[in-house]
Coordinates of C-alpha atoms in Angstrom, one line a residue:
M1 CA -13.1 9.7 21.4
N2 CA -13.6 6.2 21.3
G3 CA -12.2 4.8 24.5
K4 CA -11.4 1.1 23.3
R5 CA -9.6 2.8 19.6
D6 CA -7.7 5.2 21.2
D7 CA -4.7 3.4 21.7
N8 CA -0.9 5.5 22.5
T9 CA 0.8 3.4 24.1
S10 CA 3.9 2.3 23.8
P11 CA 5.5 -0.3 23.7
I12 CA 9.1 0.5 22.5
P13 CA 11.4 4.0 23.9
R14 CA 10.7 7.3 22.6
S15 CA 14.1 7.4 20.9
Q16 CA 17.0 3.9 21.0
G17 CA 20.4 5.1 20.5
A18 CA 22.3 6.7 18.1
Q19 CA 25.4 4.1 18.0
D20 CA 22.7 1.8 17.0
A21 CA 22.3 3.7 13.3
R22 CA 25.7 3.4 12.3
D23 CA 25.8 -0.3 10.0
P24 CA 27.2 -0.2 6.8
R25 CA 25.5 -3.3 5.4
G26 CA 21.8 -1.7 7.1
V27 CA 19.0 0.8 6.5
I28 CA 17.7 4.2 7.2
V29 CA 14.3 3.9 6.3
V30 CA 12.1 7.6 6.5
G31 CA 8.4 7.4 8.2
A32 CA 6.4 5.6 10.7
G33 CA 3.6 5.2 8.3
P34 CA 2.4 2.0 6.9
T35 CA 5.0 2.0 4.1
G36 CA 7.9 2.6 6.0
L37 CA 6.2 0.3 9.2
L38 CA 6.1 -3.1 6.5
L39 CA 9.3 -2.2 4.2
A40 CA 11.6 -2.1 8.0
G41 CA 9.7 -5.3 9.4
D42 CA 10.4 -6.7 6.2
L43 CA 13.6 -6.5 5.9
A44 CA 14.6 -6.9 9.9
A45 CA 13.0 -10.4 9.8
V46 CA 15.1 -11.2 7.4
G47 CA 18.4 -10.1 8.9
V48 CA 19.0 -7.2 7.6
P49 CA 20.3 -4.0 10.4
V50 CA 17.1 -1.2 9.9
T51 CA 17.1 1.8 11.2
L52 CA 13.4 3.4 11.6
V53 CA 13.6 7.3 11.8
E54 CA 10.1 9.3 12.4
K55 CA 9.7 13.1 13.6
R56 CA 7.3 12.5 15.3
Q57 CA 6.2 12.1 18.7
H58 CA 4.9 8.1 18.9
R59 CA 1.7 7.5 18.7
I60 CA -0.8 5.3 17.0
S61 CA -4.2 8.3 16.6
N62 CA -7.1 6.2 15.9
L63 CA -7.6 9.6 13.4
S64 CA -6.6 8.5 10.5
R65 CA -7.5 9.7 6.5
A66 CA -7.0 6.1 5.0
F67 CA -10.1 3.2 5.7
V68 CA -9.8 0.7 3.5
A69 CA -7.5 -2.6 2.9
H70 CA -7.8 -3.8 -0.8
A71 CA -7.9 -7.3 -1.5
R72 CA -3.9 -7.6 -3.4
T73 CA -3.0 -5.4 0.3
L74 CA -5.0 -8.7 2.5
E75 CA -2.7 -10.5 0.5
Q76 CA 1.3 -9.3 1.1
L77 CA -0.4 -9.0 4.5
D78 CA -1.4 -12.6 4.3
A79 CA 2.6 -13.6 2.9
R80 CA 4.1 -11.7 6.1
G81 CA 0.6 -14.0 8.5
I82 CA -1.2 -11.2 10.0
A83 CA -4.0 -10.5 7.4
D84 CA -6.4 -12.7 9.7
A85 CA -5.7 -10.5 12.2
L86 CA -6.8 -7.9 10.0
E87 CA -10.0 -9.8 8.8
A88 CA -11.1 -9.6 13.1
E89 CA -10.5 -6.0 13.4
G90 CA -12.4 -4.4 10.5
R91 CA -15.3 -4.9 8.1
P92 CA -15.3 -6.7 5.0
L93 CA -17.9 -5.2 2.4
D94 CA -18.1 -7.3 -0.7
R95 CA -19.6 -4.3 -3.3
I96 CA -19.3 -1.1 -3.8
A97 CA -22.0 1.2 -5.3
L98 CA -20.9 4.6 -6.9
F99 CA -22.8 7.8 -9.0
G100 CA -26.1 5.5 -8.2
R101 CA -26.4 3.3 -10.6
L102 CA -22.3 1.2 -10.9
S103 CA -22.4 -1.5 -7.9
V104 CA -19.0 -3.6 -8.2
R105 CA -19.3 -7.0 -6.7
L106 CA -16.2 -7.9 -4.7
D107 CA -17.4 -11.2 -4.1
T108 CA -15.8 -12.8 -7.7
L109 CA -12.3 -11.8 -7.2
P110 CA -9.9 -14.7 -7.5
S111 CA -8.7 -14.0 -4.0
R112 CA -8.9 -15.4 -1.3
F113 CA -9.4 -11.5 -0.3
N114 CA -12.5 -11.4 -2.0
H115 CA -13.4 -8.2 -0.9
L116 CA -12.2 -4.6 0.2
L117 CA -11.3 -4.3 4.5
V118 CA -12.9 -1.1 6.3
I119 CA -10.3 -1.3 8.8
P120 CA -8.7 2.6 9.7
Q121 CA -5.1 3.0 9.3
Y122 CA -4.0 2.6 12.9
E123 CA -5.5 -0.4 13.1
V124 CA -3.1 -1.2 10.5
E125 CA 0.3 0.5 12.3
K126 CA -0.6 -1.3 14.8
V127 CA -0.2 -4.7 13.4
L128 CA 3.3 -3.5 11.8
E129 CA 4.4 -1.5 14.1
R130 CA 4.6 -5.0 16.5
R131 CA 6.0 -6.6 14.2
A132 CA 7.9 -4.5 13.5
V133 CA 10.0 -4.2 16.8
E134 CA 9.6 -8.2 17.4
A135 CA 12.3 -7.9 14.0
G136 CA 14.4 -6.0 15.6
V137 CA 13.2 -2.5 13.9
R138 CA 15.5 0.2 15.7
F139 CA 13.1 2.9 16.4
R140 CA 14.1 6.4 16.1
Y141 CA 11.4 8.8 17.6
E142 CA 11.6 12.6 17.0
T143 CA 14.3 12.8 15.0
E144 CA 13.8 14.7 11.7
V145 CA 16.1 14.2 8.6
T146 CA 18.1 17.6 7.3
A147 CA 20.7 16.4 5.1
V148 CA 21.7 13.3 3.3
E149 CA 24.6 12.5 1.3
Q150 CA 25.8 10.0 -0.9
G151 CA 29.1 8.1 -1.6
G152 CA 32.3 10.2 -1.5
S153 CA 30.8 13.0 0.5
A154 CA 28.1 10.8 2.9
G155 CA 31.7 10.6 5.2
G156 CA 31.4 9.0 7.2
A157 CA 29.5 6.0 5.8
G158 CA 32.4 3.7 5.6
D159 CA 32.6 3.7 1.4
A160 CA 31.7 5.3 -0.8
G161 CA 29.0 2.8 -1.0
G162 CA 27.7 4.1 1.6
V163 CA 24.6 6.5 2.5
A164 CA 24.7 9.9 5.5
V165 CA 22.1 11.5 6.8
D166 CA 22.0 14.1 8.8
V167 CA 19.6 14.3 11.5
R168 CA 17.8 16.8 14.3
T169 CA 16.1 15.9 18.1
A170 CA 13.4 17.4 19.5
D171 CA 16.1 18.5 22.4
G172 CA 18.0 20.5 18.9
G173 CA 20.8 18.6 18.5
T174 CA 22.3 17.1 15.4
D175 CA 23.4 13.3 14.6
R176 CA 24.7 11.8 11.5
L177 CA 22.8 8.4 10.6
T178 CA 25.1 6.0 8.2
A179 CA 23.5 2.7 6.1
A180 CA 23.8 1.2 3.2
Y181 CA 20.5 2.6 2.1
V182 CA 18.4 5.1 2.5
V183 CA 14.8 4.8 1.9
G184 CA 12.0 7.8 2.6
T185 CA 8.2 6.5 3.0
D186 CA 7.7 10.2 5.2
G187 CA 4.7 11.4 3.3
H188 CA 3.7 14.4 0.8
R189 CA 6.5 16.6 2.2
S190 CA 8.7 14.3 2.6
A191 CA 12.5 16.1 3.4
V192 CA 14.1 12.7 1.7
R193 CA 12.7 13.4 -1.8
E194 CA 14.1 16.8 -1.1
A195 CA 17.4 16.3 0.0
V196 CA 18.3 14.9 -3.2
G197 CA 16.5 17.6 -5.1
L198 CA 13.7 15.5 -6.7
P199 CA 10.6 17.0 -8.2
F200 CA 7.3 16.0 -6.5
P201 CA 4.9 17.7 -10.5
G202 CA 1.6 18.1 -9.9
K203 CA -1.7 19.9 -9.0
S204 CA -4.3 19.6 -6.5
V205 CA -7.3 18.8 -7.7
I206 CA -9.6 19.6 -4.9
R207 CA -9.6 21.7 -3.2
S208 CA -11.6 21.9 0.0
V209 CA -12.5 18.3 0.7
V210 CA -14.6 17.7 3.9
L211 CA -13.9 14.3 6.7
A212 CA -16.1 13.9 9.3
D213 CA -16.3 9.8 11.7
V214 CA -19.9 10.5 12.7
R215 CA -22.4 7.9 14.8
L216 CA -25.6 8.1 12.1
D217 CA -28.9 6.8 13.5
E218 CA -30.6 5.4 10.0
Q219 CA -28.1 3.2 8.2
P220 CA -27.9 3.7 4.1
D221 CA -28.8 1.5 2.2
E222 CA -25.4 -0.1 0.6
A223 CA -22.7 -1.1 3.2
L224 CA -20.5 1.9 1.0
T225 CA -22.2 4.2 -0.8
A226 CA -21.1 7.4 -3.3
N227 CA -22.9 9.6 -5.0
A228 CA -22.8 13.4 -6.6
V229 CA -25.5 15.8 -7.4
G230 CA -25.4 18.6 -8.8
D231 CA -22.0 20.6 -6.8
A232 CA -21.8 18.0 -4.0
F233 CA -20.4 14.3 -3.5
A234 CA -20.4 12.3 -0.2
F235 CA -19.2 8.5 0.7
I236 CA -20.3 6.7 3.2
A237 CA -18.3 3.9 4.9
P238 CA -18.8 1.9 8.2
F239 CA -16.1 1.5 10.5
G240 CA -18.0 -1.6 11.9
D241 CA -17.4 0.1 15.8
G242 CA -21.1 2.6 15.7
Y243 CA -18.9 5.0 13.5
H244 CA -18.5 6.4 9.5
R245 CA -16.4 6.9 7.7
V246 CA -18.6 10.4 5.9
I247 CA -16.5 12.4 2.7
G248 CA -18.1 15.4 1.5
W249 CA -16.8 18.3 -1.4
H250 CA -18.9 21.1 -2.0
R251 CA -17.7 22.6 -6.0
G252 CA -19.2 26.2 -4.9
R253 CA -17.5 25.9 -0.9
D254 CA -13.5 25.9 -1.7
V255 CA -11.8 27.2 1.5
P256 CA -8.6 27.0 3.2
D257 CA -8.0 23.5 4.8
S258 CA -7.4 26.6 7.7
E259 CA -10.6 27.2 7.7
P260 CA -13.3 26.4 11.1
L261 CA -15.0 22.7 10.2
D262 CA -18.4 21.6 11.2
L263 CA -21.2 19.5 11.4
D264 CA -23.9 21.4 10.0
E265 CA -21.6 21.3 6.6
V266 CA -20.9 18.3 6.1
R267 CA -24.2 17.4 7.2
E268 CA -25.4 20.0 4.2
I269 CA -23.2 18.3 1.5
T270 CA -24.3 14.6 2.9
R271 CA -28.3 15.9 2.1
L272 CA -27.2 17.9 -0.9
A273 CA -25.4 15.0 -3.0
L274 CA -26.4 11.8 -0.9
G275 CA -29.6 12.8 -1.0
R276 CA -30.1 12.8 3.9
D277 CA -28.1 13.3 5.8
Y278 CA -28.7 9.9 8.0
G279 CA -29.0 11.7 11.8
M280 CA -25.5 12.2 11.7
R281 CA -24.0 13.5 14.4
D282 CA -21.2 12.9 17.6
A283 CA -18.7 14.2 15.7
R284 CA -15.4 11.5 17.1
W285 CA -13.1 13.7 14.7
M286 CA -13.3 16.6 11.6
S287 CA -11.2 18.0 8.6
R288 CA -10.4 19.6 5.6
F289 CA -7.6 18.9 3.0
H290 CA -7.4 19.6 -0.2
C291 CA -5.9 16.3 -3.2
D292 CA -3.2 16.7 -5.2
E293 CA -2.1 14.5 -8.2
R294 CA 1.6 14.9 -7.5
Q295 CA 4.9 12.0 -8.4
A296 CA 8.2 11.8 -9.0
P297 CA 10.0 11.7 -12.1
A298 CA 11.9 9.2 -10.4
Y299 CA 12.0 6.2 -7.8
R300 CA 15.3 5.5 -6.8
V301 CA 18.8 8.1 -6.8
G302 CA 21.9 6.1 -6.4
R303 CA 21.2 4.5 -2.6
V304 CA 18.1 6.6 -2.1
F305 CA 14.7 4.9 -2.8
L306 CA 11.4 6.6 -2.5
A307 CA 7.8 5.0 -1.5
G308 CA 4.5 5.4 -0.9
D309 CA 2.7 9.0 -0.6
A310 CA 6.6 10.2 -1.1
A311 CA 6.9 9.5 -4.5
H312 CA 3.1 9.5 -5.1
V313 CA -0.4 11.4 -3.8
H314 CA -3.8 11.1 -5.9
T315 CA -7.3 11.3 -3.9
P316 CA -8.9 9.2 -1.8
A317 CA -11.2 8.1 -4.4
G318 CA -11.3 4.9 -4.4
G319 CA -9.5 3.9 -1.4
Q320 CA -5.9 3.3 -3.1
G321 CA -3.0 5.4 -1.4
M322 CA -2.1 3.4 1.5
N323 CA -2.4 0.7 -0.3
T324 CA -0.2 1.3 -3.6
G325 CA 2.6 2.6 -0.6
L326 CA 2.3 -0.2 1.0
Q327 CA 2.6 -3.0 -2.2
D328 CA 5.5 -0.6 -2.8
A329 CA 7.5 -1.3 0.0
A330 CA 6.4 -5.0 -0.7
N331 CA 8.1 -5.2 -3.5
L332 CA 10.9 -3.1 -2.7
G333 CA 11.7 -4.8 0.6
W334 CA 12.9 -8.7 -0.7
K335 CA 15.0 -6.6 -3.4
L336 CA 17.0 -4.5 -0.8
A337 CA 17.5 -7.9 0.9
A338 CA 18.1 -10.5 -1.9
V339 CA 21.5 -7.6 -2.8
L340 CA 22.7 -6.4 0.8
G341 CA 22.4 -10.7 0.9
G342 CA 24.7 -11.3 -1.6
H343 CA 22.1 -12.8 -3.7
A344 CA 21.4 -10.3 -6.5
D345 CA 22.8 -8.3 -8.1
P346 CA 22.7 -4.8 -7.6
A347 CA 20.8 -3.5 -10.6
L348 CA 17.4 -5.8 -9.6
L349 CA 17.2 -2.3 -7.6
D350 CA 16.1 -0.6 -10.6
S351 CA 12.8 -3.6 -10.9
Y352 CA 12.4 -1.5 -8.8
E353 CA 11.6 2.1 -9.8
A354 CA 10.5 -0.1 -14.1
E355 CA 7.7 -1.6 -11.7
R356 CA 6.6 0.6 -9.3
H357 CA 6.7 3.7 -11.4
P358 CA 3.7 2.5 -14.2
V359 CA 1.4 1.6 -11.4
G360 CA 2.0 4.7 -9.1
R361 CA 1.2 7.0 -12.3
A362 CA -2.4 3.9 -13.2
V363 CA -3.3 4.6 -9.4
L364 CA -2.9 8.9 -10.2
R365 CA -5.1 7.8 -14.0
S366 CA -7.8 5.6 -11.9
S367 CA -8.4 7.8 -8.6
G368 CA -8.4 11.0 -11.0
G369 CA -10.6 9.5 -13.8
I370 CA -13.3 8.3 -10.6
V371 CA -13.2 12.7 -9.3
R372 CA -13.6 13.4 -12.6
L373 CA -16.4 11.5 -13.0
A374 CA -18.3 12.6 -8.8
M375 CA -17.3 16.6 -10.2
A376 CA -19.9 15.9 -13.4
K377 CA -21.7 19.0 -13.9
S378 CA -22.5 19.6 -17.5
P379 CA -24.6 17.9 -19.7
W380 CA -22.8 16.3 -22.0
A381 CA -20.0 15.3 -18.7
L382 CA -23.1 14.3 -16.9
A383 CA -23.8 11.4 -20.1
L384 CA -20.6 11.1 -20.3
R385 CA -21.1 9.7 -17.0
A386 CA -23.9 7.5 -17.2
A387 CA -23.0 6.0 -20.0
L388 CA -18.9 4.9 -18.6
T389 CA -21.3 3.7 -15.5
T390 CA -23.8 1.9 -17.7
F391 CA -20.7 -0.1 -19.7
V392 CA -18.8 -1.5 -16.6
N393 CA -21.7 -2.4 -15.5
H394 CA -23.2 -5.2 -18.4
V395 CA -19.3 -5.3 -20.0
P396 CA -17.6 -8.6 -18.1
P397 CA -13.5 -7.2 -19.9
A398 CA -15.5 -4.0 -18.5
R399 CA -15.9 -4.6 -15.3
T400 CA -13.3 -7.2 -14.5
R401 CA -9.6 -4.0 -15.6
A402 CA -11.4 -1.4 -13.4
I403 CA -11.6 -4.1 -10.5
G404 CA -8.3 -5.4 -10.4
Q405 CA -7.1 -1.5 -10.7
I406 CA -8.3 -0.6 -7.9
T407 CA -8.3 -3.7 -5.5
G408 CA -4.7 -3.7 -7.2
I409 CA -4.8 -7.4 -8.8
G410 CA -5.1 -6.1 -11.6
Y411 CA -1.2 -4.7 -12.1
R412 CA 1.5 -7.0 -13.8
Y413 CA 4.8 -6.1 -14.3
P414 CA 7.0 -5.9 -17.4
A415 CA 8.0 -9.3 -18.1
P416 CA 11.5 -9.9 -20.5
R417 CA 10.9 -10.0 -23.9
G418 CA 10.5 -14.0 -24.9
A419 CA 9.9 -14.3 -21.2
H420 CA 7.2 -16.9 -20.6
R421 CA 4.0 -15.6 -20.7
L422 CA 2.9 -16.0 -16.4
V423 CA 6.1 -14.0 -15.8
G424 CA 5.6 -10.8 -14.7
T425 CA 2.1 -11.8 -13.1
R426 CA 0.3 -11.4 -9.9
V427 CA -0.4 -15.4 -8.8
P428 CA -3.5 -15.6 -6.6
D429 CA -3.8 -18.3 -3.4
V430 CA -2.8 -21.6 -5.7
A431 CA -3.4 -25.3 -3.3
L432 CA 0.5 -26.5 -3.5
S433 CA 1.3 -29.8 -1.3
T434 CA 2.4 -28.4 1.1
G435 CA -0.7 -26.0 2.1
R436 CA -1.6 -22.6 0.7
L437 CA 1.6 -20.4 -1.8
Y438 CA 1.3 -17.0 0.9
E439 CA 2.4 -19.4 3.4
S440 CA 4.7 -20.9 1.7
L441 CA 6.2 -17.1 0.7
R442 CA 6.2 -16.1 4.7
G443 CA 10.1 -15.1 5.9
G444 CA 10.6 -13.9 2.7
R445 CA 10.7 -17.0 0.4
F446 CA 10.6 -17.7 -3.0
V447 CA 8.4 -20.8 -4.2
L448 CA 9.4 -23.0 -5.6
I449 CA 6.5 -25.1 -7.8
G450 CA 6.0 -28.2 -10.0
P451 CA 4.2 -31.0 -11.4
R452 CA 3.9 -33.6 -8.9
G453 CA 6.2 -36.6 -9.4
A454 CA 9.0 -34.3 -10.2
D455 CA 12.8 -35.3 -8.0
R456 CA 13.6 -32.0 -7.4
P457 CA 17.5 -32.7 -5.8
R458 CA 17.1 -32.8 -2.4
A459 CA 20.0 -31.1 -2.1
L460 CA 18.0 -27.8 -2.6
G461 CA 16.7 -28.1 1.4
T462 CA 19.7 -26.4 2.0
L463 CA 17.7 -23.2 0.4
G464 CA 14.9 -23.2 2.9
D465 CA 15.6 -20.4 4.1
R466 CA 15.3 -19.2 0.9
L467 CA 12.7 -21.0 -0.7
A468 CA 10.3 -23.3 -0.7
V469 CA 9.4 -26.2 -2.8
A470 CA 5.7 -27.5 -3.4
T471 CA 3.9 -29.3 -6.2
W472 CA 0.8 -28.0 -7.8
T473 CA -2.1 -30.0 -6.4
S474 CA -3.7 -30.0 -10.3
D475 CA -2.1 -32.4 -13.5
R476 CA 0.1 -29.2 -14.8
R477 CA 3.0 -29.1 -16.2
T478 CA 4.1 -25.7 -15.5
T479 CA 7.2 -24.8 -13.6
V480 CA 7.0 -21.6 -12.2
L481 CA 8.9 -19.7 -9.3
V482 CA 7.1 -17.4 -7.5
R483 CA 9.1 -14.1 -5.8
P484 CA 8.4 -13.3 -2.3
D485 CA 6.0 -11.3 -3.3
G486 CA 4.0 -13.2 -4.9
Y487 CA 4.8 -12.2 -8.4
V488 CA 6.6 -14.6 -10.9
A489 CA 10.4 -15.1 -11.9
W490 CA 10.2 -17.8 -14.0
A491 CA 8.1 -20.1 -15.6
A492 CA 8.3 -22.8 -17.8
E493 CA 7.1 -25.9 -19.8
G494 CA 8.9 -29.2 -19.1
A495 CA 11.2 -27.9 -17.4
D496 CA 14.9 -29.8 -17.4
D497 CA 16.8 -29.8 -13.7
A498 CA 19.3 -28.0 -15.8
A499 CA 16.5 -24.6 -16.8
V500 CA 15.7 -25.5 -12.8
G501 CA 18.8 -24.3 -12.1
E502 CA 19.6 -21.4 -14.4
A503 CA 16.2 -19.3 -12.3
L504 CA 17.3 -20.7 -9.3
A505 CA 20.8 -19.3 -9.5
E506 CA 20.2 -16.2 -11.7
W507 CA 17.0 -14.8 -8.4
L508 CA 18.4 -16.4 -5.5
G509 CA 22.2 -16.7 -6.6
A510 CA 25.8 -19.3 -7.5
A511 CA 24.9 -21.1 -4.6
A512 CA 21.0 -21.8 -5.4
L513 CA 23.4 -23.5 -9.1
G514 CA 24.6 -25.5 -6.6
A515 CA 22.1 -27.0 -5.1
A516 CA 20.2 -27.5 -8.0
A517 CA 23.1 -29.9 -9.7

């Protein structure tokens, strides 16, 4: 093992007191992976009582399947002040090579993070856990969910609107935790999803995918490369610590996940797909797994929500798994905080599924498409792959769309009929009179951006903990209200104070209307 990365020390007790997890104003998050840690940290940072339940022991392993952070995820982490720390740990790559024909450049992305960052999931978890601890999240490790009950059946939930979660602890004891809302971020075998009766339709796409973290005697020509030849597919990416992640698959080797794996098998698949094995040696981790494509039909049942792998799973192609889950959390967290803080109608929570379910479906399609191209074998399928890669290489709109889907920056959320064309779009990290936009978003704030010279009421300062006010550094005349997750909530051309006040009242609560008067 690599000692530098094997950091299993715990900054928190294994389990905190059961009495801390009975708050009818709070949220129970189940699952301490990246999605759950980000969500719990977001809520606790704005004063929402949060209990994070995890059935595993507290241990951040240096072995993880996810290893890429894309531009949109880095933007979301920048809005929390933690992207730069991860950038210092990871390795930025500005180009992806696929199938020997397609070269995708990322350095033209309209983002401060115009690259992908190769960084293991455990490094992301360490930063997110530290943030959650500092924000006051209460952790319950070695605690397994056995039942979830809502409303009148919740018993100790306090009122008909509560949720009760029954759990079993490592010593065989039981407990009942209560809160206003529960979020299942507990992976593809989600106990929360099963407890609320949601199916997980889909299928296994490929079996017996092999994974190895190894040292290489020879460096590949491309920093990150993938190719498929005949029945074999392989992918190699550097960690930046002397090890490379190798993922491979061979059509003729369809065996159960439990089948032993040795490095010779990984070498053979890599040689078939990439022409050589680059002298791979010293594997610190090897694993065999299968890839499913599944999505829950709903992300919400009453006061229970799903996010991350509990809501959707797909192939690792494109490295979108962890990223999609983190963006789920960024979407849901500020909405729960607004409702629990009395600043928004509970109907706002319906927009989580409306916005994120289509994105999850699109990720299944895009990652599945990459895998199917990699699996191409017949002459017509290989010809189609060649035609598609040529098309993406040489047609800028197609290339922009493909990059936008993989990196996450190309998605926009549905807007109401008649809304300004910017509503629902992602806002890049534009320069403002007060500094960068994503610095202004920190603390879960909305940001109101208006034209230079606009005289906004000073009383808006009373909303300073939830609203930042800035002006464009350009001559732009559009007034824009940016949500805490970096998407446009409302926009107008030449808006007067009354229109601004109505928008603030809609998104920040009635008190905002008085401040804008």
